[in-house]
C-alpha positions as a printed NumPy array, in Angstrom:
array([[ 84.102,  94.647,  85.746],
       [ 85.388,  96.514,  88.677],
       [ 88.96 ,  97.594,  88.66 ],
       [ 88.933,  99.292,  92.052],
       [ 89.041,  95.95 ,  93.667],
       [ 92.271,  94.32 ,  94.079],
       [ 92.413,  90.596,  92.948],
       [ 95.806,  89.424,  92.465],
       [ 99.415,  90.575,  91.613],
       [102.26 ,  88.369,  90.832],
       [106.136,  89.256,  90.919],
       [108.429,  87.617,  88.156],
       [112.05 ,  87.962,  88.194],
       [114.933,  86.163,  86.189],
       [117.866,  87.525,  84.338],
       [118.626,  88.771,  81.043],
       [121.281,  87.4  ,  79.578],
       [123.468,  88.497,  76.622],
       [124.625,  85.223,  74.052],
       [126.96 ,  87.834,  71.974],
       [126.594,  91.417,  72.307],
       [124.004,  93.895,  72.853],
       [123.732,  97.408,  72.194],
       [120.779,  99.611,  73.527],
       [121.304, 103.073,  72.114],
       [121.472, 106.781,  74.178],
       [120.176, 108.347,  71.364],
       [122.873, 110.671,  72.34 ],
       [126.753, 111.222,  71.191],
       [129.141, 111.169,  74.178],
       [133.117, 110.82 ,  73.842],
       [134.284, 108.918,  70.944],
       [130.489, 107.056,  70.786],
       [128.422, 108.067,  67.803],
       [125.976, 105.818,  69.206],
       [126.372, 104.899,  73.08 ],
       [124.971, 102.366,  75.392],
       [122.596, 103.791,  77.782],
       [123.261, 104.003,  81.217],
       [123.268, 105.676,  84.263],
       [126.54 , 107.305,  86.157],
       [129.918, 105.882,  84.995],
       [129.135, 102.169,  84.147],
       [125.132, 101.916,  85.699],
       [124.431, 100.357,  81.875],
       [120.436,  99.458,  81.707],
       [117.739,  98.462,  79.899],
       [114.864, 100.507,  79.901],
       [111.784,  98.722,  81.118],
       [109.651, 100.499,  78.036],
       [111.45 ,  99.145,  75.803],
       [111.581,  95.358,  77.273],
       [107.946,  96.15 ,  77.472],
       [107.733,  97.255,  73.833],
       [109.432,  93.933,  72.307],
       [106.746,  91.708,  74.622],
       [103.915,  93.508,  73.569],
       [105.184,  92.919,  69.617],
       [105.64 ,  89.23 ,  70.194],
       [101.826,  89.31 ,  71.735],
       [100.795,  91.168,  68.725],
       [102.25 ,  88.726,  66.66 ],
       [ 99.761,  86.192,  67.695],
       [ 96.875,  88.349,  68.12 ],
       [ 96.79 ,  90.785,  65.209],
       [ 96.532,  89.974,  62.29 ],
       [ 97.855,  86.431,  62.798],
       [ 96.677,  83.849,  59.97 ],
       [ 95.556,  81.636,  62.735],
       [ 93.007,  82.162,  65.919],
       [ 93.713,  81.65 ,  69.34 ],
       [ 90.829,  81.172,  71.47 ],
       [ 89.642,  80.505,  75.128],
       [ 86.563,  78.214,  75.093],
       [ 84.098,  79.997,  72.604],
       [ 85.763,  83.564,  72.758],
       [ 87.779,  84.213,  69.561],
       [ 90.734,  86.657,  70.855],
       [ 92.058,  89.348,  69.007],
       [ 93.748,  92.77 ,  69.322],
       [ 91.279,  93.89 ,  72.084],
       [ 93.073,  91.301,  74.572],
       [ 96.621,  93.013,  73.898],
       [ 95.012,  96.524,  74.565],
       [ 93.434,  94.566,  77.723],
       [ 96.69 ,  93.686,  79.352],
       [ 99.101,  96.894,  78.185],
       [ 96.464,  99.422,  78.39 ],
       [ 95.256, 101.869,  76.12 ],
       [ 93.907, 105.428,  75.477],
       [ 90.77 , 105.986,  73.575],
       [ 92.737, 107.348,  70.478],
       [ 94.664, 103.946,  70.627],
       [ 90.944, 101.589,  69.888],
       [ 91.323, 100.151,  66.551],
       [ 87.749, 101.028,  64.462],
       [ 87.647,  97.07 ,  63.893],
       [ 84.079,  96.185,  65.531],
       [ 85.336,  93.311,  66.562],
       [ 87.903,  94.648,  69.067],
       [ 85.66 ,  96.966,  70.551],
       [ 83.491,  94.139,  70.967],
       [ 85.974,  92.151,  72.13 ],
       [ 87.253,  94.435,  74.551],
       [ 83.672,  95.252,  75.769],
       [ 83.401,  92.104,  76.86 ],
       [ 86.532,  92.163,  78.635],
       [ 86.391,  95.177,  80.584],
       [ 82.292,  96.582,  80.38 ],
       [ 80.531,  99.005,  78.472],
       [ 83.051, 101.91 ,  79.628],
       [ 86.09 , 100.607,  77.9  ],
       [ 87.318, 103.78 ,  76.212],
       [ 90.603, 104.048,  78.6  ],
       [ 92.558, 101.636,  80.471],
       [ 95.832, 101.571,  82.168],
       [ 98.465,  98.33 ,  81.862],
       [ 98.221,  95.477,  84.014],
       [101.651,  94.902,  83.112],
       [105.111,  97.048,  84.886],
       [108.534,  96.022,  83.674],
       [111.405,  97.744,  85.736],
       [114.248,  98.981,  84.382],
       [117.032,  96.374,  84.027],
       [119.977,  96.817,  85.443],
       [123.259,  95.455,  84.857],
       [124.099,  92.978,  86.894],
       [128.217,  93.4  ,  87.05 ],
       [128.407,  96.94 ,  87.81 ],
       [132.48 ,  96.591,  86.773],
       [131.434,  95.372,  82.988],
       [133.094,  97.693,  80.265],
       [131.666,  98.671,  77.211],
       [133.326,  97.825,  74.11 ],
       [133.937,  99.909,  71.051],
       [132.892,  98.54 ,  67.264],
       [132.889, 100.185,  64.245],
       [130.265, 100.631,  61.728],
       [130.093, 101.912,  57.884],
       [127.076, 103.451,  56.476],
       [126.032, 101.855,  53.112],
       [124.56 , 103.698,  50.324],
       [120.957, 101.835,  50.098],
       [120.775, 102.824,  46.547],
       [124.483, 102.175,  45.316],
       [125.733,  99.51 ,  47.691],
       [128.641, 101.239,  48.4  ],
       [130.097, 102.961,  51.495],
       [128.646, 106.397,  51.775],
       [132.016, 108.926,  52.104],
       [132.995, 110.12 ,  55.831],
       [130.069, 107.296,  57.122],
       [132.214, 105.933,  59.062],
       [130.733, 105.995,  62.906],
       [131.474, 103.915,  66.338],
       [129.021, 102.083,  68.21 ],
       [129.497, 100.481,  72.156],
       [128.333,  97.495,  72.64 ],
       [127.918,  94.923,  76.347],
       [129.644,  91.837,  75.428],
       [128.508,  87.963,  76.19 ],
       [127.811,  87.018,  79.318],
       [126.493,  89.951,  80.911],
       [123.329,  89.659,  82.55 ],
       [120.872,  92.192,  83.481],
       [118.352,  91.622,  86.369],
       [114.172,  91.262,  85.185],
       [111.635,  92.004,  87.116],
       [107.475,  92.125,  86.088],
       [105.03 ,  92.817,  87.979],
       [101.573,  91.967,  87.137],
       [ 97.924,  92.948,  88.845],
       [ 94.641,  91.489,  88.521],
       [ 95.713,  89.532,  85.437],
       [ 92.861,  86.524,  84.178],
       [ 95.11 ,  83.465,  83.783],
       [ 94.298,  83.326,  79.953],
       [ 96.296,  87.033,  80.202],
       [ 98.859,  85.235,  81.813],
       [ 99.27 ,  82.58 ,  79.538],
       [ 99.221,  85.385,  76.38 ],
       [102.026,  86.649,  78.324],
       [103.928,  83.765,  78.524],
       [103.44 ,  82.983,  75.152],
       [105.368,  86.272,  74.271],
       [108.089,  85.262,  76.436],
       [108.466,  82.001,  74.85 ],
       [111.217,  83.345,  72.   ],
       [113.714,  84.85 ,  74.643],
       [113.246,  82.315,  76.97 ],
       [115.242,  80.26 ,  74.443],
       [117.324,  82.939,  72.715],
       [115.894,  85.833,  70.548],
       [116.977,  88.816,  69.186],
       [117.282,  92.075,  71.176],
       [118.131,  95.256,  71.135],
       [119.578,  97.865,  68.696],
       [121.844,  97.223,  65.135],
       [120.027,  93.35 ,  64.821],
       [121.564,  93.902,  61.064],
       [125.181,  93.42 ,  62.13 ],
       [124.803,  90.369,  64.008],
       [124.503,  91.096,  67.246],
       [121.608,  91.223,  69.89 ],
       [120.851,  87.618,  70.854],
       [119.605,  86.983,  74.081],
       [118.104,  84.718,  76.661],
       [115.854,  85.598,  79.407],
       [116.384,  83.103,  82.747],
       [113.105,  83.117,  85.004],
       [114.331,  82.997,  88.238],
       [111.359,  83.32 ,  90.934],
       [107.31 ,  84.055,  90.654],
       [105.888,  85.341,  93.699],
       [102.294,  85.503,  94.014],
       [ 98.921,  86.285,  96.101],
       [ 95.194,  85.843,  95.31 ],
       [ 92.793,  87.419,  96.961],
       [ 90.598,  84.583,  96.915],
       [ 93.258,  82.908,  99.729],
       [ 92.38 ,  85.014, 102.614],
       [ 95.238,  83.925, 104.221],
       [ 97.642,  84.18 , 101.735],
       [ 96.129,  88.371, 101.539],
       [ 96.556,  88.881, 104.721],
       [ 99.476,  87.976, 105.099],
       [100.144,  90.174, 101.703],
       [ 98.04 ,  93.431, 103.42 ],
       [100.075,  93.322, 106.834],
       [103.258,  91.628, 106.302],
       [104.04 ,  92.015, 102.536],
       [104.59 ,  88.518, 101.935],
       [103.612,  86.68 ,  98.77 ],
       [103.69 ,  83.289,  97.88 ],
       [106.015,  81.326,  95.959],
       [104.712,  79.821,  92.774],
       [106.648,  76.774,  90.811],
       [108.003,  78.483,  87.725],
       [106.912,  75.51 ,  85.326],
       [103.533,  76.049,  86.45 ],
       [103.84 ,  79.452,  84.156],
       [104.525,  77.285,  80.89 ],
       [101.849,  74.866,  81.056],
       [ 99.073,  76.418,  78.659],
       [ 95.857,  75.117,  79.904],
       [ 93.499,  77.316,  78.892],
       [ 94.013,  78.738,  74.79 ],
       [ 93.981,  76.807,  72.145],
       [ 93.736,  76.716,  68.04 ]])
């Protein structure tokens, strides 16, 4: 398969929006935080693509790893090879199953060892650059007495409900099985899932509102060239993207 040729790219955006709080974590302790939201400048709070990226590729995995179950298109049996296949992979990254190397020999040719992501999430940023962080408290519990640990106590910010934070996904010479797979792992937070740091303390939910798909195929020369010389790209009717045609049981 050649990958030097361009065959399609598509262009989903929507919002994210929070159901009851959500809390992505700095990693880093700033003010009166033990634990703050990430963002840029004074209230630029975000969501790292990577790690929007990194709960969609789990979801995939969760139907293609392991799964007690087989999805399939036609004859081919899918497995982890087809989530390597659409969020790329380094040659230290192959599993030693035989079967996903034969799987993903199949996908991509005989030279399969390394393979960049068809898949780019941007970064998402908040929507309401005026929203506030709000400040909650949390208590460290011994795990092996069940009681507080002494001087545990430690704040945490959260972004309360009803904030929204813009999606976009950009996608390039994806098979429309791929696309499907993707849409499958999209299916929990297009109806509320969890998200997000501290799950344990009851917050996180979320909901993820497709808004727009923009398209072009390379197979409508028109469509490409209007693509190539006036960067225009088609419209494509959002339910289209939930009808699953093509895997099955």
């Amino acid at each position: 398969m050649n990958f030097s040729q361009f065959k399609n790219r598509y262009v989903i955006t929507g919002e994210l929006v929070v159901e009851n709080a959500l809390h992505i974590g700095s990693g880093k302790v700033e003010g009166d935080f033990d634990s703050a939201f990430i963002k840029t400048g004074e209230n630029g709070f975000y969501i790292p693509g990577s790690s929007f990226k990194g709960y969609l590729r789990s979801k995939v995995e969760g139907f293609l790893v392991g799964a007690p179950f087989e999805l399939k298109v036609g004859a081919d049996l899918l497995n982890e090879g087809d989530v390597l296949a659409i969020f790329g992979y380094t040659s230290s990254d192959i599993s030693k199953d035989d079967k996903v190397k034969e799987r993903l020999s199949k996908i991509l040719g005989k030279d399969f060892k390394n393979f960049a992501s068809k898949l780019h999430i941007s970064d998402l940023q908040i929507v309401d650059n005026t929203a506030k962080e709000v400040t909650r408290d949390g208590i460290k519990i011994s795990r092996k007495t069940g009681a507080t640990v002494k001087g545990a106590k430690f704040d945490y910010n959260v972004i309360e409900k009803g904030n929204r934070f813009e999606f976009e996904m950009t996608l390039e010479n994806i098979e429309d099985y791929q696309l499907e797979i993707i849409m499958l792992g999209l299916k929990d937070i297009l109806s509320g899932d969890l998200f997000g740091g501290k799950l344990s303390r009851g917050i996180g939910k979320c909901r993820l509102e497709l808004k727009t798909c923009k398209f072009v195929d390379s197979k409508d020369k028109e469509s490409l060239k209007n693509y190539i010389f006036k960067g225009e790209l088609k419209n494509k009717d959002l339910n289209t993207l939930n009808k699953i045609t093509k895997i099955s049981l």
